[in-house]
Amino acid sequence: MSRNPQRGRSPRTKSMLLPLPAAQVRRISLKNHLALAVLRDGRGAIEQLATLLNVVFVAYFLRDCRSDDITPYTDAEAALNRCTRRAERGEPPTPDAGEAALLERVIAIHDAQLASVPTHRYLTAWEQLQRIPAGGVAWPLPTATDAQNHRAV
């Protein structure tokens, strides 16, 4: 008996197999770049940090799983965590030059993903993001220690 891996799912439509519409890609990319620009300008808040954290996680979920390098995602998450800690202390969450470069790298990766990924993969990545419990109990990225061990293998 052959198993149907999509049992219970409706077949994917042509639009789900195609890349995202160009106008949607531009809107998403603009939102991401603006979030970083506002943070860099010192006018950022938790909303921009959340937008960029979403970028990091969705880009991580969309990565080429054959690629072992998860460093851009773990480094960008660590940069956002530092910005968040500054905000919690009442300081501006403005990223320093190094942190901004790490975030720019992931945004660039995500821009390339958006330009080519099929719509169904993008939607699946967003569904994965929505399943992360509030408070990060089941954080999708490995810890910094896990990432170091992963690179050493």
PDB file of C-alpha atoms in Angstrom:
ATOM      1  CA  MET A   1       0.000   0.000   0.000  1.00  0.00           C
ATOM      2  CA  SER A   2       1.535   3.302  -1.021  1.00  0.00           C
ATOM      3  CA  ARG A   3       1.285   6.216   1.341  1.00  0.00           C
ATOM      4  CA  ASN A   4       0.197   9.590   0.121  1.00  0.00           C
ATOM      5  CA  PRO A   5       2.256  12.208   2.010  1.00  0.00           C
ATOM      6  CA  GLN A   6      -0.386  14.800   1.264  1.00  0.00           C
ATOM      7  CA  ARG A   7      -3.306  12.716   2.485  1.00  0.00           C
ATOM      8  CA  GLY A   8      -5.879  15.001   4.027  1.00  0.00           C
ATOM      9  CA  ARG A   9      -4.523  18.034   2.204  1.00  0.00           C
ATOM     10  CA  SER A  10      -6.052  19.558  -0.835  1.00  0.00           C
ATOM     11  CA  PRO A  11      -3.762  19.610  -3.861  1.00  0.00           C
ATOM     12  CA  ARG A  12      -1.661  22.726  -4.248  1.00  0.00           C
ATOM     13  CA  THR A  13      -2.923  25.216  -6.749  1.00  0.00           C
ATOM     14  CA  LYS A  14      -0.746  26.699  -9.454  1.00  0.00           C
ATOM     15  CA  SER A  15      -0.519  29.969  -7.520  1.00  0.00           C
ATOM     16  CA  MET A  16       0.793  28.093  -4.454  1.00  0.00           C
ATOM     17  CA  LEU A  17       3.583  26.552  -6.545  1.00  0.00           C
ATOM     18  CA  LEU A  18       4.650  29.878  -8.068  1.00  0.00           C
ATOM     19  CA  PRO A  19       6.837  32.459  -6.337  1.00  0.00           C
ATOM     20  CA  LEU A  20       5.128  35.219  -4.389  1.00  0.00           C
ATOM     21  CA  PRO A  21       3.724  38.048  -6.519  1.00  0.00           C
ATOM     22  CA  ALA A  22       6.325  40.762  -7.158  1.00  0.00           C
ATOM     23  CA  ALA A  23       4.199  43.466  -5.509  1.00  0.00           C
ATOM     24  CA  GLN A  24       3.929  41.385  -2.327  1.00  0.00           C
ATOM     25  CA  VAL A  25       7.682  40.729  -2.315  1.00  0.00           C
ATOM     26  CA  ARG A  26       8.319  44.481  -2.583  1.00  0.00           C
ATOM     27  CA  ARG A  27       5.897  45.250   0.285  1.00  0.00           C
ATOM     28  CA  ILE A  28       7.453  42.647   2.570  1.00  0.00           C
ATOM     29  CA  SER A  29      10.987  43.720   1.717  1.00  0.00           C
ATOM     30  CA  LEU A  30      10.180  47.399   2.232  1.00  0.00           C
ATOM     31  CA  LYS A  31       8.616  46.674   5.627  1.00  0.00           C
ATOM     32  CA  ASN A  32      11.724  44.773   6.719  1.00  0.00           C
ATOM     33  CA  HIS A  33      14.194  47.381   5.484  1.00  0.00           C
ATOM     34  CA  LEU A  34      12.155  50.204   7.035  1.00  0.00           C
ATOM     35  CA  ALA A  35      12.080  48.439  10.400  1.00  0.00           C
ATOM     36  CA  LEU A  36      15.871  48.337  10.425  1.00  0.00           C
ATOM     37  CA  ALA A  37      16.176  51.921   9.164  1.00  0.00           C
ATOM     38  CA  VAL A  38      13.885  53.211  11.917  1.00  0.00           C
ATOM     39  CA  LEU A  39      15.869  51.300  14.554  1.00  0.00           C
ATOM     40  CA  ARG A  40      19.180  52.577  13.197  1.00  0.00           C
ATOM     41  CA  ASP A  41      17.821  56.113  13.251  1.00  0.00           C
ATOM     42  CA  GLY A  42      17.129  55.791  16.974  1.00  0.00           C
ATOM     43  CA  ARG A  43      13.342  56.009  16.605  1.00  0.00           C
ATOM     44  CA  GLY A  44      12.654  52.290  16.863  1.00  0.00           C
ATOM     45  CA  ALA A  45      10.521  50.452  19.357  1.00  0.00           C
ATOM     46  CA  ILE A  46       9.332  46.948  20.123  1.00  0.00           C
ATOM     47  CA  GLU A  47       7.325  46.827  16.867  1.00  0.00           C
ATOM     48  CA  GLN A  48      10.459  47.122  14.739  1.00  0.00           C
ATOM     49  CA  LEU A  49      12.294  44.575  16.890  1.00  0.00           C
ATOM     50  CA  ALA A  50       9.363  42.165  16.469  1.00  0.00           C
ATOM     51  CA  THR A  51       9.317  42.702  12.704  1.00  0.00           C
ATOM     52  CA  LEU A  52      13.019  41.897  12.469  1.00  0.00           C
ATOM     53  CA  LEU A  53      12.729  38.881  14.759  1.00  0.00           C
ATOM     54  CA  ASN A  54      10.002  37.583  12.434  1.00  0.00           C
ATOM     55  CA  VAL A  55      12.380  38.105   9.491  1.00  0.00           C
ATOM     56  CA  VAL A  56      15.089  36.094  11.251  1.00  0.00           C
ATOM     57  CA  PHE A  57      12.765  33.203  12.052  1.00  0.00           C
ATOM     58  CA  VAL A  58      10.981  33.069   8.691  1.00  0.00           C
ATOM     59  CA  ALA A  59      14.327  33.272   6.858  1.00  0.00           C
ATOM     60  CA  TYR A  60      15.615  30.468   9.083  1.00  0.00           C
ATOM     61  CA  PHE A  61      12.567  28.334   8.268  1.00  0.00           C
ATOM     62  CA  LEU A  62      13.022  29.025   4.539  1.00  0.00           C
ATOM     63  CA  ARG A  63      16.749  28.301   4.477  1.00  0.00           C
ATOM     64  CA  ASP A  64      18.163  25.619   2.276  1.00  0.00           C
ATOM     65  CA  CYS A  65      18.161  22.743   4.732  1.00  0.00           C
ATOM     66  CA  ARG A  66      21.201  21.259   2.993  1.00  0.00           C
ATOM     67  CA  SER A  67      23.154  24.301   4.109  1.00  0.00           C
ATOM     68  CA  ASP A  68      24.797  23.781   7.474  1.00  0.00           C
ATOM     69  CA  ASP A  69      25.471  27.466   8.115  1.00  0.00           C
ATOM     70  CA  ILE A  70      22.926  28.760  10.597  1.00  0.00           C
ATOM     71  CA  THR A  71      25.290  31.454  11.821  1.00  0.00           C
ATOM     72  CA  PRO A  72      23.527  34.388  10.121  1.00  0.00           C
ATOM     73  CA  TYR A  73      20.296  33.546  11.929  1.00  0.00           C
ATOM     74  CA  THR A  74      21.752  32.901  15.362  1.00  0.00           C
ATOM     75  CA  ASP A  75      23.961  35.996  15.126  1.00  0.00           C
ATOM     76  CA  ALA A  76      21.044  38.198  14.050  1.00  0.00           C
ATOM     77  CA  GLU A  77      18.849  36.806  16.819  1.00  0.00           C
ATOM     78  CA  ALA A  78      21.591  37.556  19.364  1.00  0.00           C
ATOM     79  CA  ALA A  79      21.855  41.121  18.017  1.00  0.00           C
ATOM     80  CA  LEU A  80      18.095  41.579  18.401  1.00  0.00           C
ATOM     81  CA  ASN A  81      18.256  40.171  21.923  1.00  0.00           C
ATOM     82  CA  ARG A  82      20.882  42.784  22.820  1.00  0.00           C
ATOM     83  CA  CYS A  83      18.679  45.530  21.355  1.00  0.00           C
ATOM     84  CA  THR A  84      15.714  44.194  23.329  1.00  0.00           C
ATOM     85  CA  ARG A  85      17.693  44.197  26.569  1.00  0.00           C
ATOM     86  CA  ARG A  86      18.617  47.840  25.955  1.00  0.00           C
ATOM     87  CA  ALA A  87      14.936  48.662  25.432  1.00  0.00           C
ATOM     88  CA  GLU A  88      14.031  46.843  28.656  1.00  0.00           C
ATOM     89  CA  ARG A  89      16.513  49.078  30.510  1.00  0.00           C
ATOM     90  CA  GLY A  90      14.806  52.147  29.053  1.00  0.00           C
ATOM     91  CA  GLU A  91      17.577  52.802  26.539  1.00  0.00           C
ATOM     92  CA  PRO A  92      17.001  53.194  22.791  1.00  0.00           C
ATOM     93  CA  PRO A  93      17.092  49.778  21.104  1.00  0.00           C
ATOM     94  CA  THR A  94      19.352  51.182  18.385  1.00  0.00           C
ATOM     95  CA  PRO A  95      21.660  48.517  16.960  1.00  0.00           C
ATOM     96  CA  ASP A  96      25.344  49.331  16.827  1.00  0.00           C
ATOM     97  CA  ALA A  97      27.153  49.066  13.481  1.00  0.00           C
ATOM     98  CA  GLY A  98      28.027  45.400  13.984  1.00  0.00           C
ATOM     99  CA  GLU A  99      24.504  44.446  15.023  1.00  0.00           C
ATOM    100  CA  ALA A 100      23.041  46.365  12.093  1.00  0.00           C
ATOM    101  CA  ALA A 101      25.364  44.519   9.698  1.00  0.00           C
ATOM    102  CA  LEU A 102      24.191  41.167  11.086  1.00  0.00           C
ATOM    103  CA  LEU A 103      20.557  42.181  10.618  1.00  0.00           C
ATOM    104  CA  GLU A 104      21.226  43.507   7.110  1.00  0.00           C
ATOM    105  CA  ARG A 105      22.750  40.151   6.188  1.00  0.00           C
ATOM    106  CA  VAL A 106      19.624  38.236   7.179  1.00  0.00           C
ATOM    107  CA  ILE A 107      17.363  40.779   5.470  1.00  0.00           C
ATOM    108  CA  ALA A 108      19.403  40.316   2.264  1.00  0.00           C
ATOM    109  CA  ILE A 109      19.118  36.528   2.581  1.00  0.00           C
ATOM    110  CA  HIS A 110      15.381  36.879   3.113  1.00  0.00           C
ATOM    111  CA  ASP A 111      15.028  39.212   0.113  1.00  0.00           C
ATOM    112  CA  ALA A 112      16.617  36.517  -2.069  1.00  0.00           C
ATOM    113  CA  GLN A 113      14.316  33.885  -0.552  1.00  0.00           C
ATOM    114  CA  LEU A 114      11.238  36.008  -1.199  1.00  0.00           C
ATOM    115  CA  ALA A 115      12.201  36.418  -4.846  1.00  0.00           C
ATOM    116  CA  SER A 116      12.318  32.690  -5.487  1.00  0.00           C
ATOM    117  CA  VAL A 117      10.501  30.641  -2.853  1.00  0.00           C
ATOM    118  CA  PRO A 118       7.174  29.075  -3.838  1.00  0.00           C
ATOM    119  CA  THR A 119       4.197  30.648  -2.117  1.00  0.00           C
ATOM    120  CA  HIS A 120       3.334  27.434  -0.259  1.00  0.00           C
ATOM    121  CA  ARG A 121       6.793  27.361   1.394  1.00  0.00           C
ATOM    122  CA  TYR A 122       6.470  30.985   2.493  1.00  0.00           C
ATOM    123  CA  LEU A 123       3.046  30.314   3.996  1.00  0.00           C
ATOM    124  CA  THR A 124       4.339  27.188   5.740  1.00  0.00           C
ATOM    125  CA  ALA A 125       7.199  29.208   7.258  1.00  0.00           C
ATOM    126  CA  TRP A 126       4.692  31.750   8.585  1.00  0.00           C
ATOM    127  CA  GLU A 127       2.601  28.930  10.037  1.00  0.00           C
ATOM    128  CA  GLN A 128       5.723  27.650  11.819  1.00  0.00           C
ATOM    129  CA  LEU A 129       6.304  31.144  13.183  1.00  0.00           C
ATOM    130  CA  GLN A 130       2.749  31.313  14.520  1.00  0.00           C
ATOM    131  CA  ARG A 131       3.293  28.053  16.440  1.00  0.00           C
ATOM    132  CA  ILE A 132       6.130  29.516  18.519  1.00  0.00           C
ATOM    133  CA  PRO A 133       4.694  29.976  22.008  1.00  0.00           C
ATOM    134  CA  ALA A 134       4.750  33.446  23.506  1.00  0.00           C
ATOM    135  CA  GLY A 135       7.838  33.824  25.628  1.00  0.00           C
ATOM    136  CA  GLY A 136       9.978  31.657  23.357  1.00  0.00           C
ATOM    137  CA  VAL A 137       9.496  28.404  25.268  1.00  0.00           C
ATOM    138  CA  ALA A 138      10.112  26.398  22.093  1.00  0.00           C
ATOM    139  CA  TRP A 139      12.544  28.754  20.374  1.00  0.00           C
ATOM    140  CA  PRO A 140      13.173  27.648  16.776  1.00  0.00           C
ATOM    141  CA  LEU A 141      16.849  28.603  16.649  1.00  0.00           C
ATOM    142  CA  PRO A 142      19.571  26.717  18.431  1.00  0.00           C
ATOM    143  CA  THR A 143      21.226  28.464  21.350  1.00  0.00           C
ATOM    144  CA  ALA A 144      24.597  30.107  20.787  1.00  0.00           C
ATOM    145  CA  THR A 145      26.267  27.041  22.339  1.00  0.00           C
ATOM    146  CA  ASP A 146      24.305  24.703  20.083  1.00  0.00           C
ATOM    147  CA  ALA A 147      25.264  26.796  17.055  1.00  0.00           C
ATOM    148  CA  GLN A 148      28.964  26.643  18.021  1.00  0.00           C
ATOM    149  CA  ASN A 149      28.728  22.856  18.400  1.00  0.00           C
ATOM    150  CA  HIS A 150      26.906  22.635  15.054  1.00  0.00           C
ATOM    151  CA  ARG A 151      29.708  24.592  13.318  1.00  0.00           C
ATOM    152  CA  ALA A 152      32.369  22.410  14.932  1.00  0.00           C
ATOM    153  CA  VAL A 153      30.915  19.186  13.529  1.00  0.00           C
TER     154      VAL A 153
END
